[in-house]
Amino acid sequence: MAQSIQRAINLIRVAAEHPLTLTEASDVLGVHKSTALRILQALEAARFVRKTGAGTYVFGSGLIELSELALSSMDLRQLASAHLRRLQRQTGHTVHLAQLTGDEIIYIDKVDSPAFDAVKLPSRIGRAVSLYASAVGKAILAYLPREDRDRLLAHVTFERHTDTTITDRDSFEAELAQVREQGWSVDNGEHDAYVMCVAAPVRDSRGKVVAAVSVTAIEVIETLDQLKEKLPLVLETAALISEEAGYTPEPPSAS
């Protein structure tokens, strides 16, 4: 198995250097042409290689996209680090940074609160977030083009996790419209009944919302209404991270 994976990696490397014929692919892989074709077709389906009009195979856009996503995640986490840690000190609560990566929203940084020594939050760096039952999910999805949102939610089942979970698409769209209007989102114990959260969107240099920053508290420590009092700090932090990422807000129009 390890040898097969290494040969596939070598195949992709060769395709990145020059167009690859089926015969060459067969030689690189050390297999019959029919087997090489099946492997190429699998790589093509993943967009790791691309078949040209001449019938050769070249480096695919899927790998470029993966590398850009990885670099983006590392860059954003580095740019946001100091701001997230300051927000944690200001609020005393756990702070998250989540980013849209492919078809998922992933936690890419987390600054824990000492208050959670006894009760650990389930979130962790690298873990996917609920698209519909999280403040960061709402903060990102609210600003996506409708077609992108449809694609992300196409296979989502709106399961009821708690009494406050949104369980249908129409109600969720209404919630997202409110998020767009006010510029921030909340999680009112919608995935874990004891967890309250407020979040704000983070934009990249193009002005596109690509991430969200949040502050999270256990309800027995701080209610959602109390947590909302921290919103100015959350919004300020999201704006500072957006600036670090190259976003320049449009000046207000003259009245």
PDB file of C-alpha atoms in Angstrom:
ATOM      1  CA  MET A   1       0.000   0.000   0.000  1.00  0.00           C
ATOM      2  CA  ALA A   2       2.772   2.428   0.992  1.00  0.00           C
ATOM      3  CA  GLN A   3       4.594   1.714  -2.270  1.00  0.00           C
ATOM      4  CA  SER A   4       1.421   2.393  -4.293  1.00  0.00           C
ATOM      5  CA  ILE A   5       0.891   5.719  -2.518  1.00  0.00           C
ATOM      6  CA  GLN A   6       4.507   6.706  -3.147  1.00  0.00           C
ATOM      7  CA  ARG A   7       4.153   5.867  -6.845  1.00  0.00           C
ATOM      8  CA  ALA A   8       0.973   7.969  -7.070  1.00  0.00           C
ATOM      9  CA  ILE A   9       2.835  10.858  -5.443  1.00  0.00           C
ATOM     10  CA  ASN A  10       5.655  10.440  -7.954  1.00  0.00           C
ATOM     11  CA  LEU A  11       3.079  10.427 -10.741  1.00  0.00           C
ATOM     12  CA  ILE A  12       1.647  13.761  -9.587  1.00  0.00           C
ATOM     13  CA  ARG A  13       5.157  15.238  -9.331  1.00  0.00           C
ATOM     14  CA  VAL A  14       5.971  14.171 -12.895  1.00  0.00           C
ATOM     15  CA  ALA A  15       2.647  15.589 -14.134  1.00  0.00           C
ATOM     16  CA  ALA A  16       3.598  18.896 -12.509  1.00  0.00           C
ATOM     17  CA  GLU A  17       6.845  18.949 -14.505  1.00  0.00           C
ATOM     18  CA  HIS A  18       5.478  18.093 -17.961  1.00  0.00           C
ATOM     19  CA  PRO A  19       2.434  16.577 -19.720  1.00  0.00           C
ATOM     20  CA  LEU A  20       2.293  12.874 -19.001  1.00  0.00           C
ATOM     21  CA  THR A  21       1.191  10.218 -21.498  1.00  0.00           C
ATOM     22  CA  LEU A  22      -0.567   7.043 -20.426  1.00  0.00           C
ATOM     23  CA  THR A  23       2.562   5.048 -21.326  1.00  0.00           C
ATOM     24  CA  GLU A  24       4.714   7.288 -19.137  1.00  0.00           C
ATOM     25  CA  ALA A  25       2.186   7.026 -16.308  1.00  0.00           C
ATOM     26  CA  SER A  26       2.302   3.246 -16.614  1.00  0.00           C
ATOM     27  CA  ASP A  27       6.095   3.316 -16.374  1.00  0.00           C
ATOM     28  CA  VAL A  28       6.111   5.655 -13.346  1.00  0.00           C
ATOM     29  CA  LEU A  29       3.528   3.536 -11.548  1.00  0.00           C
ATOM     30  CA  GLY A  30       5.060   0.232 -12.581  1.00  0.00           C
ATOM     31  CA  VAL A  31       1.672  -1.178 -13.600  1.00  0.00           C
ATOM     32  CA  HIS A  32      -0.193  -2.144 -16.760  1.00  0.00           C
ATOM     33  CA  LYS A  33      -1.726   0.656 -18.824  1.00  0.00           C
ATOM     34  CA  SER A  34      -5.258  -0.352 -17.849  1.00  0.00           C
ATOM     35  CA  THR A  35      -4.382  -0.062 -14.159  1.00  0.00           C
ATOM     36  CA  ALA A  36      -2.549   3.215 -14.752  1.00  0.00           C
ATOM     37  CA  LEU A  37      -5.636   4.572 -16.495  1.00  0.00           C
ATOM     38  CA  ARG A  38      -7.858   3.729 -13.524  1.00  0.00           C
ATOM     39  CA  ILE A  39      -5.434   5.465 -11.167  1.00  0.00           C
ATOM     40  CA  LEU A  40      -5.279   8.523 -13.425  1.00  0.00           C
ATOM     41  CA  GLN A  41      -9.070   8.621 -13.594  1.00  0.00           C
ATOM     42  CA  ALA A  42      -9.259   8.529  -9.788  1.00  0.00           C
ATOM     43  CA  LEU A  43      -6.729  11.357  -9.536  1.00  0.00           C
ATOM     44  CA  GLU A  44      -8.624  13.260 -12.207  1.00  0.00           C
ATOM     45  CA  ALA A  45     -11.887  12.901 -10.267  1.00  0.00           C
ATOM     46  CA  ALA A  46     -10.129  14.475  -7.274  1.00  0.00           C
ATOM     47  CA  ARG A  47      -8.722  17.183  -9.598  1.00  0.00           C
ATOM     48  CA  PHE A  48      -5.165  16.181  -8.674  1.00  0.00           C
ATOM     49  CA  VAL A  49      -4.403  15.745 -12.383  1.00  0.00           C
ATOM     50  CA  ARG A  50      -6.184  17.061 -15.462  1.00  0.00           C
ATOM     51  CA  LYS A  51      -6.536  15.420 -18.872  1.00  0.00           C
ATOM     52  CA  THR A  52      -5.681  17.729 -21.765  1.00  0.00           C
ATOM     53  CA  GLY A  53      -7.200  17.828 -25.235  1.00  0.00           C
ATOM     54  CA  ALA A  54      -4.110  16.009 -26.495  1.00  0.00           C
ATOM     55  CA  GLY A  55      -4.849  13.085 -24.182  1.00  0.00           C
ATOM     56  CA  THR A  56      -1.964  13.759 -21.805  1.00  0.00           C
ATOM     57  CA  TYR A  57      -2.219  14.439 -18.071  1.00  0.00           C
ATOM     58  CA  VAL A  58      -1.016  17.567 -16.284  1.00  0.00           C
ATOM     59  CA  PHE A  59      -1.030  18.918 -12.729  1.00  0.00           C
ATOM     60  CA  GLY A  60      -4.600  19.546 -11.510  1.00  0.00           C
ATOM     61  CA  SER A  61      -6.223  22.516  -9.827  1.00  0.00           C
ATOM     62  CA  GLY A  62      -7.312  20.445  -6.827  1.00  0.00           C
ATOM     63  CA  LEU A  63      -3.802  20.399  -5.420  1.00  0.00           C
ATOM     64  CA  ILE A  64      -3.399  24.125  -6.018  1.00  0.00           C
ATOM     65  CA  GLU A  65      -6.647  24.724  -4.140  1.00  0.00           C
ATOM     66  CA  LEU A  66      -5.527  22.539  -1.240  1.00  0.00           C
ATOM     67  CA  SER A  67      -2.194  24.334  -0.980  1.00  0.00           C
ATOM     68  CA  GLU A  68      -3.893  27.725  -1.058  1.00  0.00           C
ATOM     69  CA  LEU A  69      -6.325  26.664   1.656  1.00  0.00           C
ATOM     70  CA  ALA A  70      -3.499  25.341   3.808  1.00  0.00           C
ATOM     71  CA  LEU A  71      -1.435  28.501   3.347  1.00  0.00           C
ATOM     72  CA  SER A  72      -4.485  30.649   3.983  1.00  0.00           C
ATOM     73  CA  SER A  73      -5.254  28.808   7.207  1.00  0.00           C
ATOM     74  CA  MET A  74      -1.683  29.127   8.462  1.00  0.00           C
ATOM     75  CA  ASP A  75      -1.434  32.776   7.459  1.00  0.00           C
ATOM     76  CA  LEU A  76      -4.770  33.744   9.004  1.00  0.00           C
ATOM     77  CA  ARG A  77      -3.997  31.950  12.243  1.00  0.00           C
ATOM     78  CA  GLN A  78      -0.647  33.720  12.480  1.00  0.00           C
ATOM     79  CA  LEU A  79      -2.167  37.111  11.672  1.00  0.00           C
ATOM     80  CA  ALA A  80      -4.964  36.635  14.192  1.00  0.00           C
ATOM     81  CA  SER A  81      -2.950  35.136  17.051  1.00  0.00           C
ATOM     82  CA  ALA A  82      -2.158  38.270  19.071  1.00  0.00           C
ATOM     83  CA  HIS A  83      -5.670  39.659  18.612  1.00  0.00           C
ATOM     84  CA  LEU A  84      -7.296  36.421  19.790  1.00  0.00           C
ATOM     85  CA  ARG A  85      -5.140  36.286  22.890  1.00  0.00           C
ATOM     86  CA  ARG A  86      -5.904  39.887  23.740  1.00  0.00           C
ATOM     87  CA  LEU A  87      -9.631  39.218  23.317  1.00  0.00           C
ATOM     88  CA  GLN A  88      -9.361  36.271  25.709  1.00  0.00           C
ATOM     89  CA  ARG A  89      -7.670  38.485  28.313  1.00  0.00           C
ATOM     90  CA  GLN A  90     -10.285  41.209  27.837  1.00  0.00           C
ATOM     91  CA  THR A  91     -13.289  38.912  28.160  1.00  0.00           C
ATOM     92  CA  GLY A  92     -11.983  36.126  30.373  1.00  0.00           C
ATOM     93  CA  HIS A  93     -13.676  33.579  28.119  1.00  0.00           C
ATOM     94  CA  THR A  94     -12.574  31.020  25.524  1.00  0.00           C
ATOM     95  CA  VAL A  95     -11.951  32.495  22.075  1.00  0.00           C
ATOM     96  CA  HIS A  96     -12.203  30.626  18.751  1.00  0.00           C
ATOM     97  CA  LEU A  97     -11.155  31.360  15.202  1.00  0.00           C
ATOM     98  CA  ALA A  98     -12.953  29.271  12.571  1.00  0.00           C
ATOM     99  CA  GLN A  99     -12.362  29.307   8.821  1.00  0.00           C
ATOM    100  CA  LEU A 100     -14.268  28.124   5.781  1.00  0.00           C
ATOM    101  CA  THR A 101     -12.104  25.367   4.290  1.00  0.00           C
ATOM    102  CA  GLY A 102     -13.570  23.604   1.286  1.00  0.00           C
ATOM    103  CA  ASP A 103     -17.069  22.476   2.282  1.00  0.00           C
ATOM    104  CA  GLU A 104     -16.443  22.688   6.026  1.00  0.00           C
ATOM    105  CA  ILE A 105     -15.932  25.305   8.690  1.00  0.00           C
ATOM    106  CA  ILE A 106     -12.921  24.342  10.784  1.00  0.00           C
ATOM    107  CA  TYR A 107     -11.541  25.651  14.063  1.00  0.00           C
ATOM    108  CA  ILE A 108      -8.049  26.881  13.207  1.00  0.00           C
ATOM    109  CA  ASP A 109      -7.227  28.434  16.593  1.00  0.00           C
ATOM    110  CA  LYS A 110      -8.539  28.361  20.142  1.00  0.00           C
ATOM    111  CA  VAL A 111      -7.491  30.254  23.255  1.00  0.00           C
ATOM    112  CA  ASP A 112      -8.853  28.536  26.348  1.00  0.00           C
ATOM    113  CA  SER A 113     -10.164  30.311  29.401  1.00  0.00           C
ATOM    114  CA  PRO A 114      -8.832  29.278  32.810  1.00  0.00           C
ATOM    115  CA  ALA A 115     -12.478  29.283  33.909  1.00  0.00           C
ATOM    116  CA  PHE A 116     -12.998  26.099  31.902  1.00  0.00           C
ATOM    117  CA  ASP A 117     -10.486  24.031  33.858  1.00  0.00           C
ATOM    118  CA  ALA A 118     -13.346  22.092  35.410  1.00  0.00           C
ATOM    119  CA  VAL A 119     -15.612  21.950  32.340  1.00  0.00           C
ATOM    120  CA  LYS A 120     -13.792  21.484  29.043  1.00  0.00           C
ATOM    121  CA  LEU A 121     -15.462  22.666  25.854  1.00  0.00           C
ATOM    122  CA  PRO A 122     -15.789  20.015  23.106  1.00  0.00           C
ATOM    123  CA  SER A 123     -14.217  22.299  20.484  1.00  0.00           C
ATOM    124  CA  ARG A 124     -10.649  21.745  19.339  1.00  0.00           C
ATOM    125  CA  ILE A 125      -8.342  22.995  16.618  1.00  0.00           C
ATOM    126  CA  GLY A 126      -8.859  21.077  13.373  1.00  0.00           C
ATOM    127  CA  ARG A 127     -12.383  20.014  14.266  1.00  0.00           C
ATOM    128  CA  ALA A 128     -15.297  20.801  11.969  1.00  0.00           C
ATOM    129  CA  VAL A 129     -18.035  23.081  13.296  1.00  0.00           C
ATOM    130  CA  SER A 130     -21.776  22.580  12.932  1.00  0.00           C
ATOM    131  CA  LEU A 131     -22.806  24.750   9.997  1.00  0.00           C
ATOM    132  CA  TYR A 132     -26.219  25.608  11.433  1.00  0.00           C
ATOM    133  CA  ALA A 133     -25.836  25.217  15.214  1.00  0.00           C
ATOM    134  CA  SER A 134     -22.839  27.442  15.867  1.00  0.00           C
ATOM    135  CA  ALA A 135     -22.245  31.185  16.013  1.00  0.00           C
ATOM    136  CA  VAL A 136     -19.164  30.984  13.792  1.00  0.00           C
ATOM    137  CA  GLY A 137     -21.076  28.907  11.252  1.00  0.00           C
ATOM    138  CA  LYS A 138     -23.829  31.495  11.050  1.00  0.00           C
ATOM    139  CA  ALA A 139     -21.348  34.382  10.870  1.00  0.00           C
ATOM    140  CA  ILE A 140     -19.704  32.837   7.803  1.00  0.00           C
ATOM    141  CA  LEU A 141     -22.718  31.345   6.018  1.00  0.00           C
ATOM    142  CA  ALA A 142     -24.714  34.567   6.317  1.00  0.00           C
ATOM    143  CA  TYR A 143     -22.347  36.324   3.930  1.00  0.00           C
ATOM    144  CA  LEU A 144     -21.807  33.573   1.365  1.00  0.00           C
ATOM    145  CA  PRO A 145     -23.441  33.839  -2.078  1.00  0.00           C
ATOM    146  CA  ARG A 146     -26.690  31.876  -2.131  1.00  0.00           C
ATOM    147  CA  GLU A 147     -25.295  29.242  -4.519  1.00  0.00           C
ATOM    148  CA  ASP A 148     -22.343  28.571  -2.205  1.00  0.00           C
ATOM    149  CA  ARG A 149     -24.622  28.352   0.806  1.00  0.00           C
ATOM    150  CA  ASP A 150     -26.912  25.955  -1.064  1.00  0.00           C
ATOM    151  CA  ARG A 151     -23.941  23.751  -1.897  1.00  0.00           C
ATOM    152  CA  LEU A 152     -22.731  23.639   1.698  1.00  0.00           C
ATOM    153  CA  LEU A 153     -26.172  22.939   3.130  1.00  0.00           C
ATOM    154  CA  ALA A 154     -27.315  20.496   0.436  1.00  0.00           C
ATOM    155  CA  HIS A 155     -26.468  17.429   2.512  1.00  0.00           C
ATOM    156  CA  VAL A 156     -27.075  18.900   5.960  1.00  0.00           C
ATOM    157  CA  THR A 157     -29.795  17.366   8.111  1.00  0.00           C
ATOM    158  CA  PHE A 158     -31.146  19.902  10.579  1.00  0.00           C
ATOM    159  CA  GLU A 159     -31.062  17.685  13.665  1.00  0.00           C
ATOM    160  CA  ARG A 160     -32.412  18.916  16.985  1.00  0.00           C
ATOM    161  CA  HIS A 161     -29.542  18.892  19.488  1.00  0.00           C
ATOM    162  CA  THR A 162     -31.250  21.028  22.147  1.00  0.00           C
ATOM    163  CA  ASP A 163     -34.494  22.919  22.689  1.00  0.00           C
ATOM    164  CA  THR A 164     -33.053  25.982  20.922  1.00  0.00           C
ATOM    165  CA  THR A 165     -31.643  24.265  17.811  1.00  0.00           C
ATOM    166  CA  ILE A 166     -32.881  25.613  14.475  1.00  0.00           C
ATOM    167  CA  THR A 167     -34.388  22.603  12.718  1.00  0.00           C
ATOM    168  CA  ASP A 168     -35.438  23.786   9.256  1.00  0.00           C
ATOM    169  CA  ARG A 169     -33.869  25.658   6.362  1.00  0.00           C
ATOM    170  CA  ASP A 170     -36.427  28.499   6.225  1.00  0.00           C
ATOM    171  CA  SER A 171     -35.894  29.396   9.879  1.00  0.00           C
ATOM    172  CA  PHE A 172     -32.153  29.180   9.366  1.00  0.00           C
ATOM    173  CA  GLU A 173     -32.279  31.542   6.377  1.00  0.00           C
ATOM    174  CA  ALA A 174     -34.293  34.002   8.482  1.00  0.00           C
ATOM    175  CA  GLU A 175     -31.610  33.786  11.166  1.00  0.00           C
ATOM    176  CA  LEU A 176     -28.877  34.441   8.592  1.00  0.00           C
ATOM    177  CA  ALA A 177     -30.763  37.486   7.279  1.00  0.00           C
ATOM    178  CA  GLN A 178     -30.748  38.883  10.808  1.00  0.00           C
ATOM    179  CA  VAL A 179     -27.011  38.175  11.109  1.00  0.00           C
ATOM    180  CA  ARG A 180     -26.358  40.137   7.899  1.00  0.00           C
ATOM    181  CA  GLU A 181     -28.439  43.036   9.184  1.00  0.00           C
ATOM    182  CA  GLN A 182     -26.782  43.277  12.602  1.00  0.00           C
ATOM    183  CA  GLY A 183     -23.261  42.126  11.674  1.00  0.00           C
ATOM    184  CA  TRP A 184     -22.884  39.414  14.338  1.00  0.00           C
ATOM    185  CA  SER A 185     -24.316  36.040  15.355  1.00  0.00           C
ATOM    186  CA  VAL A 186     -25.078  33.992  18.457  1.00  0.00           C
ATOM    187  CA  ASP A 187     -25.278  30.381  19.554  1.00  0.00           C
ATOM    188  CA  ASN A 188     -27.922  30.174  22.257  1.00  0.00           C
ATOM    189  CA  GLY A 189     -27.042  26.690  23.460  1.00  0.00           C
ATOM    190  CA  GLU A 190     -28.058  25.280  20.080  1.00  0.00           C
ATOM    191  CA  HIS A 191     -25.567  22.421  19.899  1.00  0.00           C
ATOM    192  CA  ASP A 192     -24.669  22.023  23.562  1.00  0.00           C
ATOM    193  CA  ALA A 193     -27.322  23.435  25.879  1.00  0.00           C
ATOM    194  CA  TYR A 194     -24.802  24.798  28.384  1.00  0.00           C
ATOM    195  CA  VAL A 195     -22.624  26.635  25.801  1.00  0.00           C
ATOM    196  CA  MET A 196     -23.310  30.280  24.864  1.00  0.00           C
ATOM    197  CA  CYS A 197     -21.423  32.034  22.071  1.00  0.00           C
ATOM    198  CA  VAL A 198     -21.223  35.313  20.139  1.00  0.00           C
ATOM    199  CA  ALA A 199     -19.302  35.690  16.858  1.00  0.00           C
ATOM    200  CA  ALA A 200     -18.375  38.181  14.168  1.00  0.00           C
ATOM    201  CA  PRO A 201     -17.209  37.672  10.553  1.00  0.00           C
ATOM    202  CA  VAL A 202     -13.633  38.092   9.321  1.00  0.00           C
ATOM    203  CA  ARG A 203     -12.977  39.299   5.763  1.00  0.00           C
ATOM    204  CA  ASP A 204     -10.023  38.792   3.440  1.00  0.00           C
ATOM    205  CA  SER A 205      -8.327  41.326   1.156  1.00  0.00           C
ATOM    206  CA  ARG A 206     -11.176  40.990  -1.358  1.00  0.00           C
ATOM    207  CA  GLY A 207     -13.779  41.800   1.277  1.00  0.00           C
ATOM    208  CA  LYS A 208     -15.032  38.208   1.259  1.00  0.00           C
ATOM    209  CA  VAL A 209     -16.041  36.651   4.582  1.00  0.00           C
ATOM    210  CA  VAL A 210     -13.742  33.650   5.047  1.00  0.00           C
ATOM    211  CA  ALA A 211     -13.673  33.169   8.809  1.00  0.00           C
ATOM    212  CA  ALA A 212     -15.240  34.167  12.104  1.00  0.00           C
ATOM    213  CA  VAL A 213     -14.023  34.952  15.604  1.00  0.00           C
ATOM    214  CA  SER A 214     -16.094  34.047  18.651  1.00  0.00           C
ATOM    215  CA  VAL A 215     -16.217  34.266  22.427  1.00  0.00           C
ATOM    216  CA  THR A 216     -17.723  31.303  24.272  1.00  0.00           C
ATOM    217  CA  ALA A 217     -18.949  30.922  27.837  1.00  0.00           C
ATOM    218  CA  ILE A 218     -20.613  28.253  29.936  1.00  0.00           C
ATOM    219  CA  GLU A 219     -24.116  29.484  30.806  1.00  0.00           C
ATOM    220  CA  VAL A 220     -23.614  29.060  34.549  1.00  0.00           C
ATOM    221  CA  ILE A 221     -20.668  31.457  34.271  1.00  0.00           C
ATOM    222  CA  GLU A 222     -22.233  33.951  31.873  1.00  0.00           C
ATOM    223  CA  THR A 223     -25.646  34.028  30.190  1.00  0.00           C
ATOM    224  CA  LEU A 224     -26.083  34.900  26.540  1.00  0.00           C
ATOM    225  CA  ASP A 225     -27.335  38.388  27.429  1.00  0.00           C
ATOM    226  CA  GLN A 226     -24.251  38.957  29.566  1.00  0.00           C
ATOM    227  CA  LEU A 227     -22.038  37.595  26.812  1.00  0.00           C
ATOM    228  CA  LYS A 228     -23.584  40.014  24.298  1.00  0.00           C
ATOM    229  CA  GLU A 229     -22.082  42.835  26.364  1.00  0.00           C
ATOM    230  CA  LYS A 230     -18.714  41.633  24.998  1.00  0.00           C
ATOM    231  CA  LEU A 231     -19.852  42.138  21.383  1.00  0.00           C
ATOM    232  CA  PRO A 232     -18.007  45.453  20.886  1.00  0.00           C
ATOM    233  CA  LEU A 233     -14.757  43.655  21.746  1.00  0.00           C
ATOM    234  CA  VAL A 234     -15.583  40.746  19.417  1.00  0.00           C
ATOM    235  CA  LEU A 235     -16.461  43.098  16.548  1.00  0.00           C
ATOM    236  CA  GLU A 236     -13.301  45.115  17.127  1.00  0.00           C
ATOM    237  CA  THR A 237     -11.181  41.957  17.105  1.00  0.00           C
ATOM    238  CA  ALA A 238     -12.810  40.694  13.892  1.00  0.00           C
ATOM    239  CA  ALA A 239     -12.176  44.091  12.266  1.00  0.00           C
ATOM    240  CA  LEU A 240      -8.517  44.075  13.341  1.00  0.00           C
ATOM    241  CA  ILE A 241      -7.974  40.544  12.001  1.00  0.00           C
ATOM    242  CA  SER A 242      -9.667  41.557   8.740  1.00  0.00           C
ATOM    243  CA  GLU A 243      -7.284  44.521   8.464  1.00  0.00           C
ATOM    244  CA  GLU A 244      -4.341  42.188   9.086  1.00  0.00           C
ATOM    245  CA  ALA A 245      -5.662  40.037   6.219  1.00  0.00           C
ATOM    246  CA  GLY A 246      -5.663  43.048   3.902  1.00  0.00           C
ATOM    247  CA  TYR A 247      -9.283  44.163   4.122  1.00  0.00           C
ATOM    248  CA  THR A 248      -9.945  47.890   3.766  1.00  0.00           C
ATOM    249  CA  PRO A 249     -13.491  48.907   4.725  1.00  0.00           C
ATOM    250  CA  GLU A 250     -15.274  51.167   2.292  1.00  0.00           C
ATOM    251  CA  PRO A 251     -15.612  54.714   3.634  1.00  0.00           C
ATOM    252  CA  PRO A 252     -19.174  55.663   4.597  1.00  0.00           C
ATOM    253  CA  SER A 253     -21.034  57.454   1.830  1.00  0.00           C
ATOM    254  CA  ALA A 254     -21.677  61.143   2.295  1.00  0.00           C
ATOM    255  CA  SER A 255     -25.249  61.905   3.243  1.00  0.00           C
TER     256      SER A 255
END
